[in-house]
Coordinates of C-alpha atoms (C1' of nucleotides) in Angstrom, one line a residue:
Chain Z
M167 CA 4.0 12.0 78.7
T168 CA 0.7 12.2 77.4
A169 CA -0.4 9.6 75.0
L170 CA -0.3 12.2 71.7
P171 CA -1.9 10.8 68.8
L172 CA 0.6 10.0 66.3
E173 CA 0.5 11.5 62.9
D174 CA -2.6 13.3 63.5
A175 CA -2.2 16.9 61.3
G176 CA -3.5 17.3 57.7
V177 CA -2.2 13.8 56.1
A178 CA -4.2 11.7 54.6
P179 CA -6.4 9.4 57.3
E180 CA -5.6 6.5 55.0
P181 CA -8.4 3.8 55.6
R182 CA -7.6 0.5 57.5
G183 CA -7.4 -1.9 54.3
E184 CA -5.3 0.6 52.2
A185 CA -2.0 0.0 52.7
T186 CA -2.2 -3.8 51.9
R187 CA -4.1 -2.9 48.4
Q188 CA -0.9 -0.9 47.9
R189 CA 1.4 -3.6 48.0
I190 CA -0.4 -6.0 46.2
L191 CA -1.3 -3.5 43.2
D192 CA 3.1 -2.5 43.3
A193 CA 3.7 -5.9 43.2
A194 CA 1.6 -7.2 40.7
V195 CA 2.7 -4.1 38.0
R196 CA 6.2 -5.9 38.8
L197 CA 5.6 -9.5 38.5
F198 CA 3.0 -8.7 36.0
S199 CA 5.2 -7.3 34.0
E200 CA 8.2 -9.0 34.7
H201 CA 6.8 -12.5 33.9
G202 CA 3.5 -11.8 31.9
I203 CA -0.3 -12.1 33.4
N204 CA -0.8 -16.0 32.7
G205 CA 3.0 -16.4 34.0
V206 CA 2.3 -14.9 37.8
S207 CA -0.2 -16.0 39.9
L208 CA -2.2 -14.6 42.8
R209 CA -0.5 -16.7 45.2
T210 CA 2.3 -15.4 44.5
I211 CA 2.1 -11.5 43.9
T212 CA 0.4 -11.3 47.8
A213 CA 3.5 -13.2 48.6
E214 CA 4.9 -10.9 47.1
A215 CA 3.0 -8.2 48.6
G216 CA 3.6 -9.7 52.2
A217 CA -0.3 -10.1 52.3
N218 CA -2.2 -13.4 52.9
S219 CA -3.1 -15.3 49.9
A220 CA -6.8 -14.6 49.4
A221 CA -6.4 -10.3 49.6
A222 CA -6.1 -10.0 46.1
N223 CA -9.3 -11.7 45.8
Y224 CA -10.6 -9.6 48.6
H225 CA -9.9 -5.9 47.6
F226 CA -10.1 -6.3 43.9
G227 CA -12.5 -9.0 43.3
S228 CA -10.8 -11.6 40.7
K229 CA -7.2 -11.6 39.3
K230 CA -8.9 -9.7 36.1
G231 CA -9.9 -7.0 38.1
L232 CA -6.5 -7.3 39.9
L233 CA -5.3 -6.4 36.4
E234 CA -7.5 -3.8 35.5
A235 CA -7.0 -1.8 38.6
V236 CA -3.2 -2.5 37.9
F237 CA -4.1 -0.5 34.8
E238 CA -6.7 2.1 35.9
R239 CA -4.2 3.4 38.3
H240 CA -1.0 4.2 36.2
A241 CA -2.7 5.2 32.7
S242 CA -4.9 7.8 33.7
G243 CA -1.6 9.6 35.1
I244 CA 0.2 8.7 31.8
A245 CA -3.1 10.2 29.5
A246 CA -3.5 12.9 32.1
E247 CA -0.2 14.2 32.1
R248 CA 0.3 13.3 28.5
E249 CA -2.7 15.7 28.2
A250 CA -1.2 18.8 30.2
L251 CA 2.4 18.1 28.2
L252 CA 0.6 18.5 25.4
A253 CA -1.8 21.9 26.6
D254 CA 1.4 23.5 27.0
C255 CA 3.0 22.5 23.6
H256 CA 3.6 25.9 22.3
D257 CA 5.7 27.8 19.1
A258 CA 8.4 30.3 20.8
P259 CA 12.1 30.9 20.7
G260 CA 14.3 28.8 23.5
R261 CA 12.0 26.0 22.3
P262 CA 12.1 22.8 20.7
P263 CA 10.3 22.8 17.8
L264 CA 6.6 22.4 18.1
L265 CA 7.0 18.8 16.8
E266 CA 9.4 18.0 18.9
Q267 CA 7.3 19.1 22.1
I268 CA 4.4 17.2 21.1
I269 CA 6.1 13.7 20.4
A270 CA 8.1 14.4 23.7
A271 CA 4.9 14.7 25.6
F272 CA 3.5 12.1 24.0
L273 CA 6.2 9.8 24.6
E274 CA 7.5 11.1 28.3
P275 CA 4.8 10.2 30.6
G276 CA 4.6 7.1 29.6
M277 CA 8.7 6.1 29.2
R278 CA 9.8 8.1 32.8
G279 CA 9.5 7.3 36.8
A280 CA 6.6 8.6 37.1
H281 CA 3.8 6.4 36.7
G282 CA 5.2 3.5 36.8
G283 CA 7.3 4.4 34.1
A284 CA 10.1 1.5 32.8
T285 CA 8.0 -1.2 34.5
F286 CA 4.5 -0.1 33.3
V287 CA 5.9 0.4 29.6
R288 CA 6.9 -3.4 29.8
L289 CA 3.4 -4.9 30.8
R290 CA 1.6 -2.2 28.3
G291 CA 3.8 -4.3 25.8
R292 CA 3.2 -7.7 27.3
M293 CA -0.7 -6.7 27.3
L294 CA -0.2 -6.0 23.8
A295 CA 1.4 -8.6 22.9
E296 CA -0.9 -10.9 24.9
S297 CA -3.6 -8.5 23.8
S298 CA -7.0 -10.5 24.5
D299 CA -10.3 -8.8 24.2
Q300 CA -9.8 -7.4 27.9
T301 CA -6.8 -6.2 26.8
R302 CA -7.4 -4.4 24.2
E303 CA -10.9 -2.9 25.9
L304 CA -8.2 -1.5 28.8
Y305 CA -5.8 -0.3 26.4
A306 CA -8.7 1.3 24.2
L307 CA -10.8 2.4 27.4
H308 CA -7.8 4.8 29.1
F309 CA -5.6 5.8 25.5
N310 CA -7.8 6.0 22.6
D311 CA -8.6 9.5 24.1
S312 CA -5.4 11.0 24.2
S313 CA -3.9 9.3 21.6
S314 CA -6.2 10.6 19.3
R315 CA -6.1 13.8 20.9
F316 CA -2.3 13.4 19.7
L317 CA -2.9 12.0 16.5
E318 CA -4.9 15.5 15.8
A319 CA -2.0 17.6 17.3
L320 CA 0.6 16.2 14.7
G321 CA -1.9 16.7 11.8
Q322 CA -2.5 20.1 12.4
A323 CA 2.2 20.8 13.1
L324 CA 2.3 18.9 9.6
P325 CA -0.8 20.4 7.9
D326 CA 0.6 19.1 4.5
L327 CA 1.5 15.7 5.4
P328 CA -1.6 13.5 4.2
A329 CA -3.4 11.3 7.0
H330 CA -1.9 8.6 5.3
D331 CA 1.7 9.1 5.6
L332 CA 0.1 10.5 9.8
H333 CA -1.2 7.1 10.4
W334 CA 1.4 5.4 9.6
R335 CA 4.1 7.6 11.3
F336 CA 2.5 7.2 14.4
H337 CA 2.4 3.6 14.2
M338 CA 6.0 3.5 13.8
L339 CA 6.2 5.9 16.5
L340 CA 3.9 3.4 18.8
G341 CA 5.9 0.5 17.8
S342 CA 9.6 2.0 18.9
M343 CA 8.1 2.8 21.6
V344 CA 6.5 -0.6 22.5
Y345 CA 9.3 -1.9 21.6
T346 CA 12.0 0.2 23.2
L347 CA 10.7 -0.9 26.5
A348 CA 8.8 -3.7 26.1
N349 CA 12.0 -5.8 25.1
P350 CA 15.3 -3.9 26.5
G351 CA 18.5 -6.1 26.0
R352 CA 17.5 -7.1 22.4
I353 CA 19.6 -4.8 20.3
Q354 CA 22.4 -4.5 22.4
I355 CA 22.9 -7.9 21.9
L356 CA 23.2 -7.1 18.6
T357 CA 25.2 -3.8 18.9
G358 CA 27.1 -4.8 21.8
Q359 CA 26.2 -2.6 24.4
A360 CA 26.7 0.2 22.1
C361 CA 22.5 1.7 22.4
D362 CA 20.6 1.6 25.8
P363 CA 16.7 1.5 25.2
S364 CA 16.6 0.7 28.6
D365 CA 17.8 4.0 29.5
P366 CA 14.9 6.6 29.0
D367 CA 16.4 9.5 28.8
A368 CA 19.2 8.0 26.4
A369 CA 15.7 6.7 24.7
L370 CA 14.1 9.9 24.3
G371 CA 16.9 11.3 23.6
Y372 CA 17.2 9.3 20.7
L373 CA 14.0 8.6 19.7
V374 CA 12.6 12.3 19.8
P375 CA 14.5 13.9 17.5
M376 CA 15.0 10.8 15.3
L377 CA 11.0 10.2 15.3
A378 CA 10.4 14.1 14.7
Q379 CA 12.9 13.9 11.4
M380 CA 11.1 11.1 10.4
F381 CA 7.3 13.0 10.5
R382 CA 9.5 15.1 8.6
G383 CA 10.4 13.0 5.7
E384 CA 8.5 14.0 2.6
P385 CA 4.9 11.4 2.0
I386 CA 5.6 8.4 0.3
P387 CA 3.8 8.4 -3.3
R388 CA 0.5 6.0 -2.7
S389 CA 1.2 4.3 -6.0
A390 CA 4.5 3.0 -4.6
A391 CA 2.9 2.4 -1.2
T392 CA -0.4 0.0 -3.0
S393 CA 2.0 -1.2 -5.6
T394 CA 2.9 -4.1 -4.2
G395 CA 5.5 -5.2 -7.1
M396 CA 7.6 -2.0 -6.6
Y397 CA 9.3 -2.5 -3.6
A398 CA 7.7 -6.1 -2.7
I399 CA 10.7 -6.9 -4.8
H400 CA 11.6 -10.3 -3.3
Q401 CA 9.0 -13.2 -4.8
T402 CA 10.9 -15.8 -4.5
N403 CA 8.6 -18.5 -3.3
R404 CA 5.1 -19.2 -2.5
Chain P
M72 CA -4.8 -55.4 -11.5
T73 CA -1.3 -56.0 -9.6
A74 CA -0.8 -54.1 -5.8
L75 CA 1.4 -51.6 -7.6
P76 CA 2.5 -49.5 -4.1
L77 CA 1.8 -46.2 -4.2
E78 CA 3.9 -42.8 -4.6
D79 CA 6.6 -44.9 -4.9
A80 CA 8.2 -42.4 -6.8
G81 CA 11.5 -40.5 -5.1
V82 CA 8.6 -38.2 -3.0
A83 CA 9.4 -38.3 0.6
P84 CA 9.4 -42.0 2.3
E85 CA 7.5 -40.1 5.6
P86 CA 7.7 -42.0 8.9
R87 CA 4.5 -43.0 10.4
G88 CA 3.8 -40.2 13.4
E89 CA 5.3 -37.7 11.2
A90 CA 1.5 -36.4 10.0
T91 CA 0.6 -36.2 13.7
R92 CA 3.8 -34.8 14.7
Q93 CA 3.5 -31.8 12.0
R94 CA -0.5 -31.5 13.3
I95 CA 0.5 -30.9 16.4
L96 CA 3.0 -28.6 15.5
D97 CA 0.4 -26.6 12.7
A98 CA -1.9 -26.3 15.6
A99 CA 0.5 -25.0 18.4
V100 CA 2.2 -22.2 16.2
R101 CA -1.7 -21.2 15.6
L102 CA -2.4 -20.9 19.2
F103 CA 0.7 -19.7 20.8
S104 CA 0.4 -17.2 18.6
E105 CA -3.4 -16.5 19.5
H106 CA -3.5 -17.1 23.1
G107 CA -0.1 -16.9 24.4
I108 CA 2.4 -19.7 25.4
N109 CA 1.1 -19.5 29.1
G110 CA -2.4 -18.8 27.8
V111 CA -2.8 -22.6 26.1
S112 CA -2.5 -25.7 27.6
L113 CA -0.4 -29.3 25.4
R114 CA -4.8 -30.2 26.0
T115 CA -6.1 -27.8 23.9
I116 CA -3.7 -28.3 21.0
T117 CA -3.5 -32.1 21.0
A118 CA -7.7 -31.4 21.0
E119 CA -7.4 -28.9 17.6
A120 CA -5.0 -31.3 16.3
G121 CA -7.1 -34.3 17.3
A122 CA -4.1 -36.3 18.4
N123 CA -4.3 -37.6 22.2
S124 CA -3.8 -35.8 24.8
A125 CA 0.1 -37.4 25.5
A126 CA 1.5 -36.8 22.1
A127 CA 2.5 -33.5 22.2
N128 CA 4.4 -34.9 25.2
Y129 CA 5.8 -38.4 22.9
H130 CA 6.9 -36.7 20.2
F131 CA 8.2 -32.9 21.7
G132 CA 9.0 -34.3 25.4
S133 CA 7.3 -31.2 26.9
K134 CA 6.0 -27.9 26.1
K135 CA 8.9 -26.0 26.0
G136 CA 10.8 -28.4 23.6
L137 CA 7.3 -28.4 21.7
L138 CA 8.4 -25.0 21.6
E139 CA 11.6 -24.8 20.4
A140 CA 10.2 -27.0 17.9
V141 CA 7.6 -24.1 16.5
F142 CA 10.3 -21.6 16.5
E143 CA 12.7 -24.0 15.2
R144 CA 10.4 -24.7 12.1
H145 CA 9.4 -21.1 11.0
A146 CA 12.6 -19.1 12.1
S147 CA 14.9 -21.6 10.7
G148 CA 13.3 -20.8 7.1
I149 CA 12.6 -17.1 7.5
A150 CA 16.5 -16.7 8.5
A151 CA 17.6 -19.0 5.2
E152 CA 15.3 -16.8 3.1
R153 CA 16.4 -13.8 4.7
E154 CA 20.1 -14.7 3.7
A155 CA 19.2 -15.9 0.4
L156 CA 17.5 -12.1 -0.7
L157 CA 20.3 -10.8 0.8
A158 CA 23.0 -12.2 -0.4
D159 CA 20.5 -11.0 -4.3
C160 CA 20.3 -7.1 -3.3
H161 CA 23.1 -5.4 -5.9
D162 CA 22.2 -2.0 -7.6
A163 CA 21.3 -2.4 -11.3
P164 CA 19.0 0.1 -13.6
G165 CA 16.0 -0.9 -13.2
R166 CA 15.1 -2.4 -9.7
P167 CA 14.8 -0.3 -6.2
P168 CA 17.5 2.0 -4.2
L169 CA 19.7 -1.1 -2.8
L170 CA 18.8 0.2 0.6
E171 CA 15.1 -0.5 -0.1
Q172 CA 16.4 -3.7 -1.3
I173 CA 17.8 -5.0 1.9
I174 CA 15.3 -3.6 4.0
A175 CA 12.7 -5.7 1.8
A176 CA 15.4 -8.8 2.5
F177 CA 14.9 -8.3 5.8
L178 CA 11.3 -7.6 6.1
E179 CA 9.4 -9.8 3.5
P180 CA 9.9 -13.7 5.1
G181 CA 9.2 -12.6 8.4
M182 CA 5.5 -10.8 7.2
R183 CA 4.6 -12.9 4.5
G184 CA 2.7 -16.1 3.4
A185 CA 5.6 -18.3 4.0
H186 CA 7.4 -19.6 7.3
G187 CA 3.6 -19.4 9.1
G188 CA 4.1 -15.5 8.3
A189 CA 1.8 -13.5 10.1
T190 CA 1.4 -16.3 12.2
F191 CA 4.4 -16.8 13.3
V192 CA 5.2 -12.7 13.5
R193 CA 2.6 -12.9 15.9
L194 CA 4.0 -15.5 17.9
R195 CA 7.4 -14.1 17.7
G196 CA 6.1 -10.7 18.9
R197 CA 4.7 -12.7 22.0
M198 CA 7.7 -13.7 22.9
L199 CA 9.2 -11.0 22.6
A200 CA 6.6 -9.5 25.3
E201 CA 6.9 -12.6 27.9
S202 CA 10.9 -12.3 27.0
S203 CA 11.9 -14.8 29.1
D204 CA 15.3 -16.6 29.5
Q205 CA 13.6 -19.8 27.2
T206 CA 12.2 -16.7 24.9
R207 CA 15.2 -14.6 24.8
E208 CA 17.6 -18.0 23.7
L209 CA 15.6 -19.0 21.1
Y210 CA 15.7 -15.6 19.9
A211 CA 19.1 -15.2 19.6
L212 CA 19.6 -18.7 18.5
H213 CA 18.2 -18.0 15.5
F214 CA 18.0 -15.0 14.4
N215 CA 21.3 -13.1 15.6
D216 CA 23.6 -14.3 12.6
S217 CA 20.7 -12.7 10.3
S218 CA 20.2 -9.7 12.4
S219 CA 24.3 -8.7 12.0
R220 CA 24.6 -9.9 9.1
F221 CA 22.0 -7.2 7.8
L222 CA 23.2 -4.4 10.1
E223 CA 26.5 -5.0 8.6
A224 CA 24.9 -5.0 5.4
L225 CA 22.9 -1.6 6.3
G226 CA 25.8 0.2 7.5
Q227 CA 27.6 -0.6 3.3
A228 CA 25.0 0.8 1.9
L229 CA 24.9 4.2 4.6
P230 CA 28.5 4.5 5.2
D231 CA 28.1 8.1 6.6
L232 CA 25.8 6.8 9.1
P233 CA 27.1 6.8 12.2
A234 CA 27.3 3.2 13.8
H235 CA 24.9 5.3 16.5
D236 CA 22.4 6.1 14.9
L237 CA 22.8 2.6 12.3
H238 CA 21.8 1.0 15.5
W239 CA 18.8 2.9 16.8
R240 CA 17.6 3.0 13.2
F241 CA 17.3 -0.6 12.9
H242 CA 16.1 -1.3 16.2
M243 CA 13.0 1.0 14.8
L244 CA 12.8 -1.0 12.1
L245 CA 12.4 -4.2 14.3
G246 CA 9.7 -1.8 16.6
S247 CA 7.3 -1.2 13.9
M248 CA 7.8 -4.8 12.4
V249 CA 6.7 -6.6 15.5
Y250 CA 4.4 -4.2 16.4
T251 CA 2.8 -4.2 13.4
L252 CA 1.5 -7.9 13.2
A253 CA 1.8 -8.3 16.8
N254 CA -0.8 -6.1 17.3
P255 CA -2.8 -6.3 14.5
G256 CA -6.4 -3.1 15.0
R257 CA -4.6 -1.0 17.3
I258 CA -4.1 1.3 14.5
Q259 CA -7.5 0.9 12.8
I260 CA -9.3 2.0 15.5
L261 CA -7.2 5.3 16.2
T262 CA -7.6 5.9 12.6
G263 CA -11.0 4.6 11.4
Q264 CA -9.6 1.2 9.1
A265 CA -7.8 3.9 7.5
C266 CA -4.2 1.9 7.4
D267 CA -4.5 -1.7 7.9
P268 CA -1.0 -3.1 9.1
S269 CA -2.8 -6.8 9.0
D270 CA -2.3 -7.1 5.0
P271 CA 0.9 -8.0 4.7
D272 CA 1.4 -6.0 1.1
A273 CA -0.1 -3.2 2.4
A274 CA 2.3 -3.3 5.8
L275 CA 5.0 -3.5 3.3
G276 CA 3.9 -1.1 0.2
Y277 CA 4.5 1.7 3.2
L278 CA 7.2 0.7 5.7
V279 CA 10.0 -0.4 3.3
P280 CA 9.6 3.2 1.5
M281 CA 9.2 5.1 4.7
L282 CA 12.1 3.5 6.3
A283 CA 14.5 3.8 3.8
Q284 CA 13.9 7.4 4.0
M285 CA 14.1 7.0 7.6
F286 CA 17.3 5.5 7.5
R287 CA 18.9 7.9 5.0
G288 CA 17.8 10.9 7.0
E289 CA 20.5 12.7 8.6
P290 CA 22.7 11.9 11.4
I291 CA 20.9 12.7 14.6
P292 CA 23.1 15.2 16.7
R293 CA 25.2 12.9 19.4
S294 CA 25.0 16.2 21.9
A295 CA 21.4 16.4 21.4
A296 CA 20.5 12.7 21.5
T297 CA 22.6 12.7 25.3
S298 CA 21.6 15.6 26.7
T299 CA 18.2 15.0 29.1
G300 CA 17.2 18.7 28.7
M301 CA 17.2 19.3 25.3
Y302 CA 14.5 17.2 24.0
A303 CA 13.4 16.1 27.4
I304 CA 11.4 19.3 27.2
H305 CA 8.6 18.2 30.5
Q306 CA 10.2 17.8 33.6
T307 CA 7.0 18.2 35.6
N308 CA 6.6 15.4 38.8
R309 CA 9.1 13.2 40.5
Chain E
dA91 C1' 5.3 -65.4 9.1
dG92 C1' 6.8 -63.2 14.2
dA93 C1' 10.0 -60.8 16.4
dA94 C1' 10.5 -55.5 16.5
dT95 C1' 9.8 -51.5 16.9
dA96 C1' 7.2 -47.1 17.0
dT97 C1' 2.9 -45.1 18.3
dT98 C1' -1.6 -43.8 20.3
dC99 C1' -4.9 -44.4 23.7
dA100 C1' -7.0 -44.2 28.6
dA101 C1' -6.0 -43.2 32.6
dT102 C1' -3.5 -41.4 36.3
dC103 C1' -0.1 -38.3 39.1
dA104 C1' 1.4 -34.6 41.6
dA105 C1' 1.4 -29.4 41.7
dG106 C1' -0.4 -25.4 41.4
dC107 C1' -4.4 -22.3 39.7
dG108 C1' -8.3 -18.7 41.3
dT109 C1' -11.7 -18.5 43.9
dT110 C1' -14.3 -19.4 48.6
dT111 C1' -15.6 -20.6 53.0
dG112 C1' -16.3 -19.4 58.3
dA113 C1' -13.9 -18.0 61.7
dT114 C1' -11.0 -14.1 63.9
dT115 C1' -9.3 -10.0 64.4
dG116 C1' -9.4 -5.3 66.4
dA117 C1' -10.9 -0.5 65.5
dG118 C1' -15.0 2.5 65.9
dT119 C1' -20.2 3.8 68.0
dC120 C1' -23.2 3.7 70.8
Chain O
dG160 C1' -19.5 -4.0 77.8
dA161 C1' -21.8 -4.9 74.0
dC162 C1' -22.3 -4.1 68.6
dT163 C1' -20.7 -3.4 63.7
dC164 C1' -18.0 -4.4 60.5
dA165 C1' -13.9 -3.7 57.8
dA166 C1' -9.7 -6.7 57.3
dT167 C1' -6.9 -10.5 57.8
dC168 C1' -6.0 -15.6 57.9
dA169 C1' -5.9 -20.6 57.5
dA170 C1' -7.1 -24.2 55.2
dA171 C1' -10.2 -26.2 51.4
dC172 C1' -12.4 -26.7 47.1
dG173 C1' -12.8 -27.8 42.2
dC174 C1' -10.6 -27.5 38.7
dT175 C1' -7.2 -27.4 35.2
dT176 C1' -2.0 -27.7 34.3
dG177 C1' 2.2 -30.6 32.6
dA178 C1' 4.0 -34.7 32.1
dT179 C1' 3.7 -39.8 33.2
dT180 C1' 2.6 -45.1 32.7
dG181 C1' 1.0 -49.2 30.9
dA182 C1' -1.8 -51.9 27.8
dA183 C1' -2.7 -52.1 23.0
dT184 C1' -2.3 -51.0 18.3
dA185 C1' -0.3 -50.1 14.1
dT186 C1' 4.3 -50.6 11.0
dT187 C1' 8.4 -52.0 10.1
dC188 C1' 12.1 -55.6 9.2
dT189 C1' 13.7 -60.1 8.8

DNA sequence: AGAATATTCAATCAAGCGTTTGATTGAGTC
DNA sequence: GACTCAATCAAACGCTTGATTGAATATTCT
């Protein structure tokens, strides 16, 4: 038989070091999300990836560089898909209401399987919580644009909602999303497995309509919101 | 003058090492909440507390023990105050609606100045995010009881709300609360300082009425919530 | 007073960290 | 076949980590 070149068909030429690079990235996103960024060592990551302990530094310069690469890889995909879905949102018979579409377009790319899915959401939750300057910058760099765009779209879908309410409700949307996957297992304990936030479909199935309903709710009177006395009922100590 | 004993009046006898102990606890809750548990060393903590580097191990046995002591100190106060406020909730003219009272009773002790306040909330957010086995146990140990009690009270205040909705909305309440203080600064960036979640009064002033409105909202139809097709609008890839 | 106890301290430990090094590999180029 | 060069490797670097020690010091009890 002649020595025919394997896999010569138009597939990726694939530079040599790329495989290791990818294995390290895969191991990193998983281990970072499981144990936190300070909670896992480069040695653990490279060992998990079946690479030499110097490989991470060789390919990414430093642990910080590795984190940036991990974040970049998934975040850019999420942001891009969000924007694509948002561009596709429109009112039409047979489709859900526009508001639900927008909310789903924001939540789904980050919570479903692609782009690291639940694993990467957990990492994002961790990074928000650890919230060093570096992580804040990464977050701002990759998500500020798309978040602003969604805020704008939500505002257009709800023209009568004051900006103050819009911002706070978006804040609660973010909180619900992050808490849902950053912290799987908490509510199951409280409720005896009644609802399962770690199942993306179940979570989205509840969060999207519930959040839409929340956004549609009456504006909160500013007077009540700013007066500390009205709902800050209990002033027991200090 | 006779050498009269200072402060002999029935005040605390105060064992000798207590002062150092307290300074270490204070420094620990602050530094843990600022840099994460893995992000700060015992040396940093004891230095900040003006104590010898062995003091933390002497007083708390280990870093883990120190974290437990920190958590215990603030969490028990929060849980106790929550329950006291809950016991005081009742319908009466001149008071806010019962639902608002209950939500405020749950949120206020953890978010206001006492019991470590915002600092400790940030630490709780971090611990939830880092979510090792130890932190999960601590959390469950100190908060499960009071959380269950509130879930029950909310259920009684909303007898027509299905349990499924109740649980998910409580989950969103927790998410909003944790995200609000675990992550100060994120929404300000997006909204140009329009709303300030790091101000506990402003945050409570919005969250309490908004969450009450959310709890009062119509139940989400189970069929919609479970069908992946209805609100999971976008199924682009994978 | 003196004995007993509780706390502080400087010094030290082994282990683990992120990173760097210099040699080695092996596929492409001339 | 000599050369290049990105990639890998074992080994070590300097440093920080949580923890421990034993002597020194302060406090309390008798």
